[in-house]
Amino acid sequence: FSIDCHYEVEGNPVDDLDDSIWNFHVWNEAWFKRHDLPPGYDGWQAVDATPQEASESIMRCGPCPVIAIKQGDVYLPYDCGFMFSEVNGDRIWWKVEKDGNMSIEYIDTNCIGKSISTKAVGSDEREDLTSSYKHAEGSTEEENVVEKVKHFGSRKEWNVRKVNRDIQVELGHETAVMGSEIKIPLQLTNTSSRSSRTVSLSAHIKCSAYTGRTDNKQPLIKTITNVLELSKKESDTLTISLLPEEYLKKIRAGSTLRMFLQLSVQETKQVYATQETFLVKKGSGVMVSCTKTQVKQYEEFDVTCTYTNTTSTKLTRSYFYLEGPGIRRSKKLYCGTVQPDSTIERTLTLSAYRVGERVLFVKFCNSKIPNAIEKVKIQVEEADPTEVI
């Protein structure tokens, strides 16, 4: 139930040795009785169609009672142990010495399964399911479940140096928009009432896929090192900034920004390490308009797609991609190259064959920056049978 991450003595991450943590993962739930299990495990069952490892030599996962995941009943079928680790794993930070020896410097117990969500019934709002899968972090119930699970795992108790951890770290998550300066606030607080602290930090920012793997073919976007002096009970905020010219030509379509942060305190030997992913919003470059937003089945309507390139980068191999459940035929509209500060427009004729509220998604894709998406809702009424050809 652990994820291993590594860094060198100088503070550089060792990506090749790391386990991956996905930015997100998707699975399904189904409601049914479990006649193969003791009473109490009926109801919602988790089924993962895209597991990260095989179960009994087959790529499958579940069904697993959601209540069993929450209670730590990892011995129950099917794959409860794997599902438990997906939402409860600990991240262990190893320091790699020059001779290859490694030692544990820090364990983060609150980085996996922080936000479990589903779409709310009847709306596009998020419904929080985190409390259905796990008890509140730090609660007595959570501690009891973790203690129970340890009896069924092969993991040993790790030896971590006991030091004063009186430096608190808070990393901000300000919204970043593609093409603008990205600012990441880092607040450090010395909680000691007796002594000052000298904090050395290093931060490394790279492109990362949603699987958590960084792109070794791409160079580091930026490296930051600094030393801060904190008096007793003092807080200080350091802002890590990325200018557009520093990341636009290095970030790939579908990538996010991942920052590895490592801190060490000179006086207490305290170590803090974390990896954080920063999503960069694509801005409002895409606009979609329809000649009609209320149509009948099979009635044709025109959709106009517009994109404005607000970045300083020339976007090559670009196109609009249109699709929507119940809307006839997905389509690509090729746009070629879009110059900086220019606008392109394409129009397509579509029709819908399913009755009710339909959603048409329009995605602007290119080879340089992450895709931009917009959507429009269309109300489809049942057609008169005499009018349908």
mmCIF file of C-alpha atoms in Angstrom:
data_model
loop_
_atom_site.group_PDB
_atom_site.id
_atom_site.type_symbol
_atom_site.label_atom_id
_atom_site.label_comp_id
_atom_site.label_asym_id
_atom_site.label_seq_id
_atom_site.Cartn_x
_atom_site.Cartn_y
_atom_site.Cartn_z
ATOM 1 C CA PHE A 1 0.000 0.000 0.000
ATOM 2 C CA SER A 2 2.873 2.384 -0.767
ATOM 3 C CA ILE A 3 4.119 4.505 -3.680
ATOM 4 C CA ASP A 4 7.872 5.064 -3.828
ATOM 5 C CA CYS A 5 9.450 8.356 -4.981
ATOM 6 C CA HIS A 6 13.148 9.192 -5.054
ATOM 7 C CA TYR A 7 15.467 12.178 -5.100
ATOM 8 C CA GLU A 8 19.216 12.724 -5.062
ATOM 9 C CA VAL A 9 21.251 14.297 -2.274
ATOM 10 C CA GLU A 10 21.287 17.577 -4.230
ATOM 11 C CA GLY A 11 17.471 17.543 -4.360
ATOM 12 C CA ASN A 12 17.024 16.441 -7.992
ATOM 13 C CA PRO A 13 14.173 13.971 -8.618
ATOM 14 C CA VAL A 14 15.066 10.477 -9.861
ATOM 15 C CA ASP A 15 12.111 9.841 -12.171
ATOM 16 C CA ASP A 16 13.308 6.467 -13.474
ATOM 17 C CA LEU A 17 12.942 4.850 -10.042
ATOM 18 C CA ASP A 18 9.549 6.327 -9.159
ATOM 19 C CA ASP A 19 6.149 4.693 -9.047
ATOM 20 C CA SER A 20 3.494 6.724 -10.846
ATOM 21 C CA ILE A 21 0.493 8.508 -9.362
ATOM 22 C CA TRP A 22 -2.204 9.294 -11.893
ATOM 23 C CA ASN A 23 -3.773 12.751 -11.915
ATOM 24 C CA PHE A 24 -7.125 11.012 -12.095
ATOM 25 C CA HIS A 25 -8.561 7.529 -12.526
ATOM 26 C CA VAL A 26 -12.058 6.491 -13.568
ATOM 27 C CA TRP A 27 -14.082 3.430 -12.619
ATOM 28 C CA ASN A 28 -17.752 2.437 -12.403
ATOM 29 C CA GLU A 29 -20.146 1.465 -9.653
ATOM 30 C CA ALA A 30 -23.052 -0.973 -9.982
ATOM 31 C CA TRP A 31 -25.792 -1.716 -7.422
ATOM 32 C CA PHE A 32 -26.561 -5.403 -6.779
ATOM 33 C CA LYS A 33 -26.672 -8.145 -4.162
ATOM 34 C CA ARG A 34 -23.550 -10.143 -3.259
ATOM 35 C CA HIS A 35 -24.853 -13.637 -2.595
ATOM 36 C CA ASP A 36 -21.231 -14.844 -2.523
ATOM 37 C CA LEU A 37 -20.388 -12.696 0.518
ATOM 38 C CA PRO A 38 -21.643 -12.513 4.121
ATOM 39 C CA PRO A 39 -24.532 -10.119 4.867
ATOM 40 C CA GLY A 40 -23.724 -6.419 4.805
ATOM 41 C CA TYR A 41 -21.896 -6.188 1.462
ATOM 42 C CA ASP A 42 -24.833 -5.637 -0.895
ATOM 43 C CA GLY A 43 -25.287 -2.309 -2.650
ATOM 44 C CA TRP A 44 -22.700 -0.313 -4.573
ATOM 45 C CA GLN A 45 -19.902 -2.392 -6.086
ATOM 46 C CA ALA A 46 -16.777 -0.843 -7.673
ATOM 47 C CA VAL A 47 -15.807 -2.210 -11.102
ATOM 48 C CA ASP A 48 -12.639 -0.964 -12.805
ATOM 49 C CA ALA A 49 -12.478 -1.637 -16.555
ATOM 50 C CA THR A 50 -9.017 -0.064 -16.878
ATOM 51 C CA PRO A 51 -6.979 -1.466 -13.959
ATOM 52 C CA GLN A 52 -3.248 -0.819 -13.706
ATOM 53 C CA GLU A 53 -2.362 -4.444 -13.028
ATOM 54 C CA ALA A 54 -3.719 -7.944 -13.689
ATOM 55 C CA SER A 55 -5.999 -9.874 -11.335
ATOM 56 C CA GLU A 56 -5.326 -13.631 -11.506
ATOM 57 C CA SER A 57 -3.437 -13.078 -14.783
ATOM 58 C CA ILE A 58 -6.358 -11.220 -16.406
ATOM 59 C CA MET A 59 -6.712 -7.452 -16.774
ATOM 60 C CA ARG A 60 -9.821 -7.037 -14.647
ATOM 61 C CA CYS A 61 -10.809 -5.509 -11.317
ATOM 62 C CA GLY A 62 -13.931 -6.039 -9.205
ATOM 63 C CA PRO A 63 -16.724 -6.166 -8.405
ATOM 64 C CA CYS A 64 -15.667 -4.951 -4.977
ATOM 65 C CA PRO A 65 -18.125 -3.745 -2.286
ATOM 66 C CA VAL A 66 -17.570 -0.037 -1.657
ATOM 67 C CA ILE A 67 -18.334 -0.574 2.038
ATOM 68 C CA ALA A 68 -15.528 -3.190 2.158
ATOM 69 C CA ILE A 69 -13.047 -0.626 0.814
ATOM 70 C CA LYS A 70 -14.078 1.834 3.521
ATOM 71 C CA GLN A 71 -13.895 -0.777 6.291
ATOM 72 C CA GLY A 72 -10.555 -2.163 5.125
ATOM 73 C CA ASP A 73 -11.891 -5.671 4.422
ATOM 74 C CA VAL A 74 -9.121 -6.242 1.890
ATOM 75 C CA TYR A 75 -9.444 -10.040 1.991
ATOM 76 C CA LEU A 76 -12.867 -10.045 0.303
ATOM 77 C CA PRO A 77 -13.406 -10.719 -3.405
ATOM 78 C CA TYR A 78 -12.874 -9.261 -5.803
ATOM 79 C CA ASP A 79 -9.660 -7.199 -5.659
ATOM 80 C CA CYS A 80 -10.584 -5.304 -2.486
ATOM 81 C CA GLY A 81 -6.929 -4.992 -1.537
ATOM 82 C CA PHE A 82 -6.056 -3.314 -4.826
ATOM 83 C CA MET A 83 -9.051 -0.975 -4.680
ATOM 84 C CA PHE A 84 -8.185 -0.042 -1.080
ATOM 85 C CA SER A 85 -4.639 0.920 -2.074
ATOM 86 C CA GLU A 86 -5.955 3.017 -5.000
ATOM 87 C CA VAL A 87 -7.622 5.396 -2.542
ATOM 88 C CA ASN A 88 -5.425 4.991 0.563
ATOM 89 C CA GLY A 89 -1.774 4.510 -0.442
ATOM 90 C CA ASP A 90 1.111 6.301 1.280
ATOM 91 C CA ARG A 91 3.835 8.076 -0.696
ATOM 92 C CA ILE A 92 7.335 7.249 0.606
ATOM 93 C CA TRP A 93 10.228 9.568 -0.222
ATOM 94 C CA TRP A 94 13.649 7.948 -0.528
ATOM 95 C CA LYS A 95 16.945 9.849 -0.603
ATOM 96 C CA VAL A 96 19.373 8.239 -3.046
ATOM 97 C CA GLU A 97 23.039 8.538 -2.041
ATOM 98 C CA LYS A 98 25.850 8.789 -4.584
ATOM 99 C CA ASP A 99 26.781 5.144 -3.905
ATOM 100 C CA GLY A 100 23.219 3.998 -4.627
ATOM 101 C CA ASN A 101 22.156 3.414 -1.026
ATOM 102 C CA MET A 102 18.721 4.760 -0.108
ATOM 103 C CA SER A 103 17.080 5.923 3.105
ATOM 104 C CA ILE A 104 13.522 7.013 3.874
ATOM 105 C CA GLU A 105 13.281 10.732 4.582
ATOM 106 C CA TYR A 106 9.554 11.431 4.585
ATOM 107 C CA ILE A 107 6.193 9.612 4.375
ATOM 108 C CA ASP A 108 3.119 11.421 3.059
ATOM 109 C CA THR A 109 -0.048 9.672 4.273
ATOM 110 C CA ASN A 110 -2.527 12.123 2.784
ATOM 111 C CA CYS A 111 -1.828 12.324 -0.953
ATOM 112 C CA ILE A 112 -3.853 9.476 -2.502
ATOM 113 C CA GLY A 113 -7.627 9.405 -2.961
ATOM 114 C CA LYS A 114 -8.111 12.983 -1.774
ATOM 115 C CA SER A 115 -11.196 13.674 -3.907
ATOM 116 C CA ILE A 116 -13.519 10.919 -5.188
ATOM 117 C CA SER A 117 -16.363 12.210 -7.329
ATOM 118 C CA THR A 118 -19.245 11.305 -9.587
ATOM 119 C CA LYS A 119 -21.692 13.270 -11.685
ATOM 120 C CA ALA A 120 -24.816 14.257 -9.754
ATOM 121 C CA VAL A 121 -28.123 12.835 -10.977
ATOM 122 C CA GLY A 122 -30.055 15.328 -13.081
ATOM 123 C CA SER A 123 -27.323 17.972 -13.281
ATOM 124 C CA ASP A 124 -23.694 18.559 -14.286
ATOM 125 C CA GLU A 125 -22.668 19.237 -10.684
ATOM 126 C CA ARG A 126 -20.037 17.192 -8.840
ATOM 127 C CA GLU A 127 -21.178 14.804 -6.114
ATOM 128 C CA ASP A 128 -18.524 14.016 -3.507
ATOM 129 C CA LEU A 129 -18.161 10.278 -2.752
ATOM 130 C CA THR A 130 -14.933 10.467 -0.734
ATOM 131 C CA SER A 131 -16.676 9.646 2.554
ATOM 132 C CA SER A 132 -18.212 6.530 0.950
ATOM 133 C CA TYR A 133 -14.744 5.096 0.284
ATOM 134 C CA LYS A 134 -12.722 6.220 3.307
ATOM 135 C CA HIS A 135 -13.007 7.710 6.773
ATOM 136 C CA ALA A 136 -11.831 11.262 7.435
ATOM 137 C CA GLU A 137 -8.024 11.585 7.416
ATOM 138 C CA GLY A 138 -6.662 11.477 10.967
ATOM 139 C CA SER A 139 -9.905 10.215 12.527
ATOM 140 C CA THR A 140 -9.979 7.318 14.969
ATOM 141 C CA GLU A 141 -11.969 5.259 12.463
ATOM 142 C CA GLU A 142 -9.334 5.829 9.797
ATOM 143 C CA GLU A 143 -6.502 4.831 12.143
ATOM 144 C CA ASN A 144 -8.348 1.626 13.115
ATOM 145 C CA VAL A 145 -8.899 0.669 9.476
ATOM 146 C CA VAL A 146 -5.226 1.245 8.561
ATOM 147 C CA GLU A 147 -4.132 -0.826 11.554
ATOM 148 C CA LYS A 148 -6.433 -3.664 10.474
ATOM 149 C CA VAL A 149 -5.180 -3.595 6.890
ATOM 150 C CA LYS A 150 -1.549 -3.885 8.037
ATOM 151 C CA HIS A 151 -2.265 -7.437 9.214
ATOM 152 C CA PHE A 152 -3.083 -8.493 5.652
ATOM 153 C CA GLY A 153 -0.215 -6.736 3.855
ATOM 154 C CA SER A 154 3.417 -7.677 3.290
ATOM 155 C CA ARG A 155 4.748 -4.196 3.972
ATOM 156 C CA LYS A 156 7.064 -3.866 6.928
ATOM 157 C CA GLU A 157 7.176 -0.943 9.323
ATOM 158 C CA TRP A 158 9.531 1.644 7.844
ATOM 159 C CA ASN A 159 12.153 3.295 10.012
ATOM 160 C CA VAL A 160 12.006 7.066 9.646
ATOM 161 C CA ARG A 161 14.373 9.402 11.465
ATOM 162 C CA LYS A 162 12.525 11.184 14.257
ATOM 163 C CA VAL A 163 13.164 14.920 14.018
ATOM 164 C CA ASN A 164 11.366 18.087 15.030
ATOM 165 C CA ARG A 165 8.916 18.930 12.254
ATOM 166 C CA ASP A 166 8.282 22.528 13.213
ATOM 167 C CA ILE A 167 8.335 23.911 9.649
ATOM 168 C CA GLN A 168 4.876 23.832 8.094
ATOM 169 C CA VAL A 169 4.505 23.988 4.314
ATOM 170 C CA GLU A 170 1.470 25.198 2.392
ATOM 171 C CA LEU A 171 1.523 25.103 -1.395
ATOM 172 C CA GLY A 172 -1.041 27.259 -3.176
ATOM 173 C CA HIS A 173 -3.035 26.266 -6.261
ATOM 174 C CA GLU A 174 -3.837 29.456 -8.088
ATOM 175 C CA THR A 175 -5.708 29.104 -11.387
ATOM 176 C CA ALA A 176 -3.307 29.299 -14.335
ATOM 177 C CA VAL A 177 -4.372 30.268 -17.850
ATOM 178 C CA MET A 178 -2.434 29.134 -20.908
ATOM 179 C CA GLY A 179 -0.320 31.961 -22.301
ATOM 180 C CA SER A 180 -0.170 33.955 -19.076
ATOM 181 C CA GLU A 181 2.312 34.036 -16.199
ATOM 182 C CA ILE A 182 1.806 31.138 -13.783
ATOM 183 C CA LYS A 183 2.306 31.936 -10.106
ATOM 184 C CA ILE A 184 2.609 29.237 -7.424
ATOM 185 C CA PRO A 185 2.651 30.615 -3.863
ATOM 186 C CA LEU A 186 4.636 28.649 -1.275
ATOM 187 C CA GLN A 187 4.121 29.584 2.381
ATOM 188 C CA LEU A 188 6.593 28.428 5.049
ATOM 189 C CA THR A 189 5.847 28.809 8.760
ATOM 190 C CA ASN A 190 8.262 28.293 11.635
ATOM 191 C CA THR A 191 6.071 27.024 14.501
ATOM 192 C CA SER A 192 8.987 26.950 16.953
ATOM 193 C CA SER A 193 8.703 29.478 19.764
ATOM 194 C CA ARG A 194 12.371 29.085 20.733
ATOM 195 C CA SER A 195 14.626 29.158 17.691
ATOM 196 C CA SER A 196 14.968 30.463 14.148
ATOM 197 C CA ARG A 197 15.197 28.045 11.233
ATOM 198 C CA THR A 198 17.259 27.975 8.022
ATOM 199 C CA VAL A 199 15.319 26.323 5.210
ATOM 200 C CA SER A 200 16.906 25.217 1.922
ATOM 201 C CA LEU A 201 14.533 24.438 -0.924
ATOM 202 C CA SER A 202 14.720 23.192 -4.488
ATOM 203 C CA ALA A 203 11.890 22.995 -7.012
ATOM 204 C CA HIS A 204 11.949 21.285 -10.408
ATOM 205 C CA ILE A 205 9.128 21.772 -12.933
ATOM 206 C CA LYS A 206 8.583 19.427 -15.904
ATOM 207 C CA CYS A 207 5.831 18.333 -18.276
ATOM 208 C CA SER A 208 3.860 15.321 -17.095
ATOM 209 C CA ALA A 209 1.296 12.966 -18.594
ATOM 210 C CA TYR A 210 -1.948 12.248 -16.713
ATOM 211 C CA THR A 211 -0.388 8.925 -15.672
ATOM 212 C CA GLY A 212 2.102 10.871 -13.549
ATOM 213 C CA ARG A 213 5.057 10.023 -15.785
ATOM 214 C CA THR A 214 7.294 12.933 -16.706
ATOM 215 C CA ASP A 215 8.616 13.220 -20.236
ATOM 216 C CA ASN A 216 12.319 12.377 -20.095
ATOM 217 C CA LYS A 217 12.764 13.554 -23.694
ATOM 218 C CA GLN A 218 11.822 17.084 -22.690
ATOM 219 C CA PRO A 219 14.216 19.273 -20.667
ATOM 220 C CA LEU A 220 13.328 20.714 -17.311
ATOM 221 C CA ILE A 221 11.096 23.741 -17.715
ATOM 222 C CA LYS A 222 12.566 25.439 -14.673
ATOM 223 C CA THR A 223 14.693 24.804 -11.575
ATOM 224 C CA ILE A 224 14.508 27.022 -8.497
ATOM 225 C CA THR A 225 16.786 26.949 -5.442
ATOM 226 C CA ASN A 226 16.601 29.247 -2.443
ATOM 227 C CA VAL A 227 17.516 29.578 1.239
ATOM 228 C CA LEU A 228 15.151 31.280 3.687
ATOM 229 C CA GLU A 229 15.763 32.399 7.247
ATOM 230 C CA LEU A 230 12.653 32.149 9.443
ATOM 231 C CA SER A 231 12.596 33.691 12.901
ATOM 232 C CA LYS A 232 10.610 31.956 15.621
ATOM 233 C CA LYS A 233 6.842 31.991 14.888
ATOM 234 C CA GLU A 234 7.503 33.689 11.527
ATOM 235 C CA SER A 235 5.812 32.970 8.185
ATOM 236 C CA ASP A 236 7.157 33.827 4.765
ATOM 237 C CA THR A 237 5.688 33.367 1.278
ATOM 238 C CA LEU A 238 7.806 32.609 -1.766
ATOM 239 C CA THR A 239 6.163 32.882 -5.184
ATOM 240 C CA ILE A 240 7.407 30.506 -7.860
ATOM 241 C CA SER A 241 6.604 31.994 -11.265
ATOM 242 C CA LEU A 242 6.669 30.696 -14.825
ATOM 243 C CA LEU A 243 6.642 33.149 -17.715
ATOM 244 C CA PRO A 244 4.870 32.138 -20.953
ATOM 245 C CA GLU A 245 8.168 32.029 -22.851
ATOM 246 C CA GLU A 246 9.509 29.540 -20.285
ATOM 247 C CA TYR A 247 6.825 26.872 -20.751
ATOM 248 C CA LEU A 248 4.767 27.423 -23.936
ATOM 249 C CA LYS A 249 7.333 25.869 -26.283
ATOM 250 C CA LYS A 250 7.981 22.945 -23.923
ATOM 251 C CA ILE A 251 4.529 21.881 -22.787
ATOM 252 C CA ARG A 252 2.873 19.313 -25.038
ATOM 253 C CA ALA A 253 -0.770 18.783 -25.938
ATOM 254 C CA GLY A 254 -2.395 16.675 -23.228
ATOM 255 C CA SER A 255 0.372 17.439 -20.713
ATOM 256 C CA THR A 256 0.224 19.122 -17.335
ATOM 257 C CA LEU A 257 2.911 20.818 -15.244
ATOM 258 C CA ARG A 258 4.396 18.787 -12.411
ATOM 259 C CA MET A 259 6.540 20.340 -9.693
ATOM 260 C CA PHE A 260 8.833 18.376 -7.420
ATOM 261 C CA LEU A 261 9.527 20.313 -4.219
ATOM 262 C CA GLN A 262 12.084 19.355 -1.593
ATOM 263 C CA LEU A 263 12.881 21.246 1.635
ATOM 264 C CA SER A 264 15.479 20.616 4.317
ATOM 265 C CA VAL A 265 15.936 22.414 7.629
ATOM 266 C CA GLN A 266 19.539 22.967 8.688
ATOM 267 C CA GLU A 267 19.009 23.030 12.470
ATOM 268 C CA THR A 268 16.632 20.050 12.879
ATOM 269 C CA LYS A 269 17.421 17.970 9.759
ATOM 270 C CA GLN A 270 13.701 17.984 8.972
ATOM 271 C CA VAL A 271 12.922 16.974 5.362
ATOM 272 C CA TYR A 272 9.759 17.694 3.415
ATOM 273 C CA ALA A 273 9.084 16.511 -0.126
ATOM 274 C CA THR A 274 6.078 16.551 -2.413
ATOM 275 C CA GLN A 275 5.019 16.394 -6.052
ATOM 276 C CA GLU A 276 2.156 18.579 -7.202
ATOM 277 C CA THR A 277 0.395 18.729 -10.551
ATOM 278 C CA PHE A 278 -0.852 22.024 -11.921
ATOM 279 C CA LEU A 279 -3.532 22.073 -14.582
ATOM 280 C CA VAL A 280 -3.257 24.974 -16.970
ATOM 281 C CA LYS A 281 -6.640 26.218 -18.156
ATOM 282 C CA LYS A 282 -6.959 26.671 -21.869
ATOM 283 C CA GLY A 283 -8.809 29.941 -21.556
ATOM 284 C CA SER A 284 -11.894 30.898 -23.554
ATOM 285 C CA GLY A 285 -10.419 30.542 -27.023
ATOM 286 C CA VAL A 286 -13.256 28.355 -28.361
ATOM 287 C CA MET A 287 -16.698 29.753 -29.154
ATOM 288 C CA VAL A 288 -19.620 27.686 -30.467
ATOM 289 C CA SER A 289 -22.886 28.943 -31.918
ATOM 290 C CA CYS A 290 -25.835 27.074 -33.454
ATOM 291 C CA THR A 291 -28.442 28.366 -35.854
ATOM 292 C CA LYS A 292 -30.988 26.546 -33.673
ATOM 293 C CA THR A 293 -30.812 25.277 -30.089
ATOM 294 C CA GLN A 294 -34.258 23.672 -30.263
ATOM 295 C CA VAL A 295 -34.753 21.230 -33.138
ATOM 296 C CA LYS A 296 -36.692 18.114 -34.107
ATOM 297 C CA GLN A 297 -35.216 14.683 -34.691
ATOM 298 C CA TYR A 298 -33.185 14.495 -37.902
ATOM 299 C CA GLU A 299 -33.633 18.209 -38.536
ATOM 300 C CA GLU A 300 -30.440 19.764 -39.811
ATOM 301 C CA PHE A 301 -28.812 22.731 -38.099
ATOM 302 C CA ASP A 302 -25.543 24.611 -38.597
ATOM 303 C CA VAL A 303 -22.806 24.782 -35.981
ATOM 304 C CA THR A 304 -20.162 27.517 -36.220
ATOM 305 C CA CYS A 305 -16.885 27.006 -34.352
ATOM 306 C CA THR A 306 -14.461 29.854 -33.684
ATOM 307 C CA TYR A 307 -11.030 29.808 -32.075
ATOM 308 C CA THR A 308 -8.816 32.759 -31.169
ATOM 309 C CA ASN A 309 -5.132 32.090 -30.560
ATOM 310 C CA THR A 310 -4.255 34.361 -27.651
ATOM 311 C CA THR A 311 -0.789 32.851 -27.186
ATOM 312 C CA SER A 312 2.481 33.919 -28.780
ATOM 313 C CA THR A 313 2.894 30.451 -30.318
ATOM 314 C CA LYS A 314 2.073 29.375 -33.878
ATOM 315 C CA LEU A 315 -0.344 26.428 -33.588
ATOM 316 C CA THR A 316 0.239 23.774 -36.243
ATOM 317 C CA ARG A 317 -1.810 20.745 -37.362
ATOM 318 C CA SER A 318 -4.916 22.201 -35.769
ATOM 319 C CA TYR A 319 -8.532 21.104 -36.173
ATOM 320 C CA PHE A 320 -11.959 21.214 -34.525
ATOM 321 C CA TYR A 321 -13.413 17.899 -33.351
ATOM 322 C CA LEU A 322 -17.197 17.758 -32.837
ATOM 323 C CA GLU A 323 -19.113 14.956 -31.152
ATOM 324 C CA GLY A 324 -22.083 14.389 -28.879
ATOM 325 C CA PRO A 325 -24.256 11.444 -27.759
ATOM 326 C CA GLY A 326 -27.345 11.271 -29.937
ATOM 327 C CA ILE A 327 -25.933 13.682 -32.527
ATOM 328 C CA ARG A 328 -25.277 12.233 -35.940
ATOM 329 C CA ARG A 329 -21.651 11.628 -36.947
ATOM 330 C CA SER A 330 -18.507 12.907 -35.280
ATOM 331 C CA LYS A 331 -16.502 15.212 -37.459
ATOM 332 C CA LYS A 332 -13.087 16.802 -37.808
ATOM 333 C CA LEU A 333 -12.807 20.261 -39.312
ATOM 334 C CA TYR A 334 -9.187 20.888 -40.332
ATOM 335 C CA CYS A 335 -7.768 24.373 -39.750
ATOM 336 C CA GLY A 336 -4.083 24.054 -40.623
ATOM 337 C CA THR A 337 -1.825 26.617 -38.921
ATOM 338 C CA VAL A 338 -3.222 29.304 -36.615
ATOM 339 C CA GLN A 339 -0.957 32.321 -36.217
ATOM 340 C CA PRO A 340 -0.616 34.233 -32.892
ATOM 341 C CA ASP A 341 -3.394 36.761 -32.248
ATOM 342 C CA SER A 342 -5.475 35.417 -35.132
ATOM 343 C CA THR A 343 -8.960 33.872 -35.343
ATOM 344 C CA ILE A 344 -10.269 30.967 -37.410
ATOM 345 C CA GLU A 345 -13.866 29.900 -38.088
ATOM 346 C CA ARG A 346 -15.464 26.738 -39.469
ATOM 347 C CA THR A 347 -19.137 25.765 -40.024
ATOM 348 C CA LEU A 348 -20.670 22.267 -40.159
ATOM 349 C CA THR A 349 -24.222 20.964 -40.687
ATOM 350 C CA LEU A 350 -25.397 18.334 -38.158
ATOM 351 C CA SER A 351 -28.592 16.613 -37.027
ATOM 352 C CA ALA A 352 -29.686 14.788 -33.851
ATOM 353 C CA TYR A 353 -31.497 11.460 -33.707
ATOM 354 C CA ARG A 354 -32.131 11.107 -29.957
ATOM 355 C CA VAL A 355 -34.921 12.987 -28.182
ATOM 356 C CA GLY A 356 -34.239 15.149 -25.129
ATOM 357 C CA GLU A 357 -31.416 17.434 -24.104
ATOM 358 C CA ARG A 358 -28.293 16.719 -26.151
ATOM 359 C CA VAL A 359 -24.817 18.127 -25.541
ATOM 360 C CA LEU A 360 -22.465 18.873 -28.415
ATOM 361 C CA PHE A 361 -18.781 19.023 -27.487
ATOM 362 C CA VAL A 362 -16.363 21.015 -29.615
ATOM 363 C CA LYS A 363 -12.644 20.512 -29.054
ATOM 364 C CA PHE A 364 -9.874 22.539 -30.654
ATOM 365 C CA CYS A 365 -6.815 20.310 -31.088
ATOM 366 C CA ASN A 366 -3.274 21.110 -32.164
ATOM 367 C CA SER A 367 0.301 19.913 -31.805
ATOM 368 C CA LYS A 368 1.588 22.676 -29.536
ATOM 369 C CA ILE A 369 -0.609 23.388 -26.517
ATOM 370 C CA PRO A 370 -3.295 21.461 -24.579
ATOM 371 C CA ASN A 371 -6.686 21.155 -26.221
ATOM 372 C CA ALA A 372 -9.475 23.661 -25.553
ATOM 373 C CA ILE A 373 -13.064 22.420 -25.153
ATOM 374 C CA GLU A 374 -16.454 24.102 -25.290
ATOM 375 C CA LYS A 375 -19.979 22.676 -25.289
ATOM 376 C CA VAL A 376 -23.472 23.730 -26.299
ATOM 377 C CA LYS A 377 -26.817 22.212 -25.262
ATOM 378 C CA ILE A 378 -29.492 21.406 -27.856
ATOM 379 C CA GLN A 379 -33.088 20.455 -27.079
ATOM 380 C CA VAL A 380 -34.359 17.758 -29.451
ATOM 381 C CA GLU A 381 -38.116 17.159 -29.861
ATOM 382 C CA GLU A 382 -39.645 13.992 -31.254
ATOM 383 C CA ALA A 383 -40.233 14.208 -34.988
ATOM 384 C CA ASP A 384 -43.602 13.668 -36.642
ATOM 385 C CA PRO A 385 -43.435 10.119 -38.106
ATOM 386 C CA THR A 386 -44.943 11.376 -41.326
ATOM 387 C CA GLU A 387 -42.063 13.829 -41.733
ATOM 388 C CA VAL A 388 -39.250 11.294 -41.185
ATOM 389 C CA ILE A 389 -37.800 9.925 -44.387
#
